[in-house]
Every structure is written in C-alpha cells, then in structure tokens.
Amino acid sequence: MAPVLALVGATGAVGTVMVDIMNSRQNWPWGEVRLIASPRSAGKKIVVRGEELTVLALAPEVFDGVDVAMFDVPDEVSARWAPIAAERGAVAVDNSGAFRMDDDVPLVVPEVNADKVADRPRGIISNPNCTTLSMMAALGALHRAFGLRQLVVASYQAASGAGQEGIDRLHAEVDAVAGKGVGDRAGDVREALAAAGLSLSDSPFPAPLAFNVVPWAGSLKEDGWASEELKVRNESRKILGIPDLAVSATCVRVPVVTTHSLAVHATFAAPVTVAEAHRILGEQPTLVLQDDPANGVFPTPADVVGGDPTYVGRVRQALDFPNTLDFFVCGDNLRKGAALNTYEIAEVLAARA
Ligand code: 2RA
C-alpha cells in the first residue's frame, strides 16, 4: 500500500511552501495525505494535488497509520509532538531545532548523507538550519572529491529567516525610507524609521535592516558568538561526518526578502582546481553553476528566489591559501533551506519503504 504522509504545521509559512512543493512534485509515491495544525487552524481547507483536504487538529490519534510525519512548527511544538508521532509508528521528519544535535537523531541532507535516514533510534530525523543547508550540497560534493578540512563562512541572510514577522518588518522599513533621500549621514535611517513610528523594540532584528546590513542572527551564546554561527559549525560537522572540521562563521542579516547567500572559503586535504570544482559542482543535479563573471553571470538572491536548486558561482582558487576554494552560494531559505529538504528526506523514506 502507498505510504501515508502527514504535514504538521500545514498552515504556517514553511507549511504553505511545503504544500506548494507537494503540488508541484512530478513523482508522487504517497497514498493518503493528512494536513495537521493547531486547533486554531483546524477545519481550514487546503488543496493538495487536486483534492481539497480539511486541516486536522494536532492530537495523538492523527498520527495513527501515518508512515512519515513532516513537522514545520516551532521548536517547542516539535519537542513535544515529534516523539508522540514516533510512538504512534510514524517516522518524524522535523524542521525545527529541537533535535538537530541529538546523537540519536540523524541530521540529513539527501545529497550528502541520505543513508543516515536508516539510523534513527528515536524514530526522528532532523532537517538542518537553512543557513547550513544552503551550502551543503556544494560542500558535500567537493568534500567527496577533495576532503574538506577547514571552513570559513560569511552569511548574507534574508529577512524571511526570521519568519513572516521579518518579512513584514523589512517591507515596513523599506516603505519608511523609500524616496526620502536618507542614507548620507549616520542616524538617517533610524530617524526615518522613528518618524514612521517604527520602533526597534518591535523588530525581530537588533538594528535597522533597510539600507543596512546587521551582523547578527539568532541569540547570544558564550564568548560573543551568535547561535546561528554555532549552528553552522556544529551542523556542518554532523552532516559531513567530520567531527573535527575547523569552522568559523559570521552570520549577517541583509535587506533581502527571501534567499540566503554565503561566501564560503573551504580548505581541502587534496589540491584543487577551479576547472575540477566546476566539473564536480556541474554534475550535482540539485546545483546550478552560474560562474561567468566576465559576462556578469553569478548567482544573486533576486534571481534565485522561488526555485529549488542551490546556485553556485564566483568559484576561485584562493591566492594565498593552498588547497582552498572561495565561492558564493545562494539558496531559497524557505524551499531547499526548509520545506524542500524536509520533503526530500520524506521521499528518501518512501523510496526505501
Ligand atoms: C534565520 N536560519 O535565517 C534562521 C532561520 N532558521 O534566521
């Protein structure tokens, strides 16, 4: 019998992208689909592959008979409900941060470590944070060829990484500064936001984002690190299976609505060439190589948003660092960075059922 698929958080921002992905998938291995959300959203109607489904309220019984349950909900909701789904017999594929670093929960990017889906003592599989995910397909392919040793990363993260609140805030700030000629003087942007009644205390960002970049994402951890930077380090090590990988990340929020970008400086055990890196990246089906700077060809978030692949460009051999490549990646943080990778993990499970 075709496996039963559930989506928990079907009415949220990532859940909505997930429904879009489910509706556009060419191969469809699933039988019944159950859409699940908080009691507040229960009863809503959503069309999945031509069939109008009624959203069910989250409860233990909704997982009975489910083979794979995808979770696109806040950490605390996943922490409580993914184990319940697993107890009821489903494999929970969780997009929250609740289980990512749990030794008994694999952290999976199908292009890199699909085989880890079988290694799930808790019945839970985690989906990585979108910032780490955006570079994993490229790094995984290069690691297989050259052996990754060190990673230095700067992120350029979109406002939608902070959810709908982040998107709304960026739009409100852009409206407040547009056409005002601000920006020549320190304090201009803050004054324009204050004049528009936009207080920073209401923002998900710790500084103005319009006409600005903000070197902060997540919460404060020890020694001045942001949680997002530690996620890049810890999750990269776990996904790539390199526990002692040297990683240093600086995470920066930029005034882009959706699509995270990363400047990656990766050092390998073996000698590298741009030509060989191009060949390897070009052969990876979920990557698009856009690397012709003489003709202005390289990835930018504005051109990448809404698509499934990760785009890679600006591949260079570092001039002063042996065995090292510098490159730039862009990936839609709501698709491959969240819903798409979760769905691809579910597809791997369906193929192995
Ligand atoms: C961010 N990576 O961009 C986070 C969201 N998970 O804020």
PDB file of N, CA, C and O in Angstrom, residues 4 61 64 92 103 114 116-117 128 130 145 179 208 228 257-258 266 290:
ATOM      1  N   VAL A   4       1.450   6.629   3.950  1.00  0.00           N
ATOM      2  CA  VAL A   4       0.624   7.775   4.366  1.00  0.00           C
ATOM      3  C   VAL A   4       1.559   8.885   4.844  1.00  0.00           C
ATOM      4  O   VAL A   4       2.464   8.656   5.641  1.00  0.00           O
ATOM      5  N   GLU A  61      -3.961  10.872  18.122  1.00  0.00           N
ATOM      6  CA  GLU A  61      -4.623   9.931  17.203  1.00  0.00           C
ATOM      7  C   GLU A  61      -4.387  10.259  15.741  1.00  0.00           C
ATOM      8  O   GLU A  61      -4.486   9.372  14.896  1.00  0.00           O
ATOM      9  N   ASP A  64      -1.985   7.975  13.939  1.00  0.00           N
ATOM     10  CA  ASP A  64      -2.228   6.539  13.760  1.00  0.00           C
ATOM     11  C   ASP A  64      -2.285   6.215  12.271  1.00  0.00           C
ATOM     12  O   ASP A  64      -3.021   6.854  11.508  1.00  0.00           O
ATOM     13  N   ALA A  92       9.185  10.706  12.159  1.00  0.00           N
ATOM     14  CA  ALA A  92       9.007  12.162  12.201  1.00  0.00           C
ATOM     15  C   ALA A  92      10.207  12.824  11.519  1.00  0.00           C
ATOM     16  O   ALA A  92      11.359  12.543  11.872  1.00  0.00           O
ATOM     17  N   ASP A 103      22.369  12.969  19.495  1.00  0.00           N
ATOM     18  CA  ASP A 103      23.174  11.881  18.905  1.00  0.00           C
ATOM     19  C   ASP A 103      22.306  10.771  18.333  1.00  0.00           C
ATOM     20  O   ASP A 103      22.754  10.019  17.460  1.00  0.00           O
ATOM     21  N   ALA A 114      22.168  10.691   2.668  1.00  0.00           N
ATOM     22  CA  ALA A 114      20.832  10.076   2.617  1.00  0.00           C
ATOM     23  C   ALA A 114      20.800   8.762   3.408  1.00  0.00           C
ATOM     24  O   ALA A 114      19.776   8.423   4.022  1.00  0.00           O
ATOM     25  N   LYS A 116      21.864   8.020   6.158  1.00  0.00           N
ATOM     26  CA  LYS A 116      21.656   8.216   7.609  1.00  0.00           C
ATOM     27  C   LYS A 116      20.176   8.121   8.003  1.00  0.00           C
ATOM     28  O   LYS A 116      19.860   8.028   9.194  1.00  0.00           O
ATOM     29  N   VAL A 117      19.262   8.168   7.027  1.00  0.00           N
ATOM     30  CA  VAL A 117      17.833   8.081   7.399  1.00  0.00           C
ATOM     31  C   VAL A 117      17.528   6.764   8.104  1.00  0.00           C
ATOM     32  O   VAL A 117      16.555   6.667   8.861  1.00  0.00           O
ATOM     33  N   PRO A 128      18.366  20.263   8.713  1.00  0.00           N
ATOM     34  CA  PRO A 128      19.276  21.307   9.225  1.00  0.00           C
ATOM     35  C   PRO A 128      18.697  22.722   9.159  1.00  0.00           C
ATOM     36  O   PRO A 128      17.710  22.977   8.451  1.00  0.00           O
ATOM     37  N   CYS A 130      18.510  26.498   7.880  1.00  0.00           N
ATOM     38  CA  CYS A 130      18.579  26.909   6.471  1.00  0.00           C
ATOM     39  C   CYS A 130      19.945  27.482   6.078  1.00  0.00           C
ATOM     40  O   CYS A 130      20.373  27.334   4.921  1.00  0.00           O
ATOM     41  N   ALA A 145      35.264  14.758  -3.190  1.00  0.00           N
ATOM     42  CA  ALA A 145      36.373  14.759  -4.156  1.00  0.00           C
ATOM     43  C   ALA A 145      37.709  15.125  -3.515  1.00  0.00           C
ATOM     44  O   ALA A 145      38.743  14.538  -3.851  1.00  0.00           O
ATOM     45  N   GLY A 179      12.342  56.897  -1.074  1.00  0.00           N
ATOM     46  CA  GLY A 179      12.065  58.230  -1.606  1.00  0.00           C
ATOM     47  C   GLY A 179      12.405  59.367  -0.674  1.00  0.00           C
ATOM     48  O   GLY A 179      12.134  60.531  -0.959  1.00  0.00           O
ATOM     49  N   PRO A 208      18.313  48.615  12.331  1.00  0.00           N
ATOM     50  CA  PRO A 208      17.539  48.786  11.090  1.00  0.00           C
ATOM     51  C   PRO A 208      18.066  47.856  10.000  1.00  0.00           C
ATOM     52  O   PRO A 208      19.280  47.645   9.886  1.00  0.00           O
ATOM     53  N   GLU A 228      23.272  31.288  15.546  1.00  0.00           N
ATOM     54  CA  GLU A 228      23.288  30.901  14.134  1.00  0.00           C
ATOM     55  C   GLU A 228      24.698  30.482  13.699  1.00  0.00           C
ATOM     56  O   GLU A 228      24.873  29.546  12.926  1.00  0.00           O
ATOM     57  N   VAL A 257      14.369  39.786   0.896  1.00  0.00           N
ATOM     58  CA  VAL A 257      13.172  39.176   1.486  1.00  0.00           C
ATOM     59  C   VAL A 257      13.403  37.678   1.711  1.00  0.00           C
ATOM     60  O   VAL A 257      13.271  37.177   2.826  1.00  0.00           O
ATOM     61  N   THR A 258      13.752  36.949   0.656  1.00  0.00           N
ATOM     62  CA  THR A 258      13.951  35.503   0.773  1.00  0.00           C
ATOM     63  C   THR A 258      15.117  35.078  -0.106  1.00  0.00           C
ATOM     64  O   THR A 258      15.220  35.543  -1.256  1.00  0.00           O
ATOM     65  N   ALA A 266      36.804  27.397   1.629  1.00  0.00           N
ATOM     66  CA  ALA A 266      36.894  25.990   2.044  1.00  0.00           C
ATOM     67  C   ALA A 266      38.269  25.440   1.695  1.00  0.00           C
ATOM     68  O   ALA A 266      38.708  25.513   0.542  1.00  0.00           O
ATOM     69  N   GLN A 290      26.587  28.947 -11.932  1.00  0.00           N
ATOM     70  CA  GLN A 290      26.492  30.206 -12.697  1.00  0.00           C
ATOM     71  C   GLN A 290      27.799  30.944 -12.453  1.00  0.00           C
ATOM     72  O   GLN A 290      27.936  31.654 -11.456  1.00  0.00           O
TER      73      GLN A 290
END
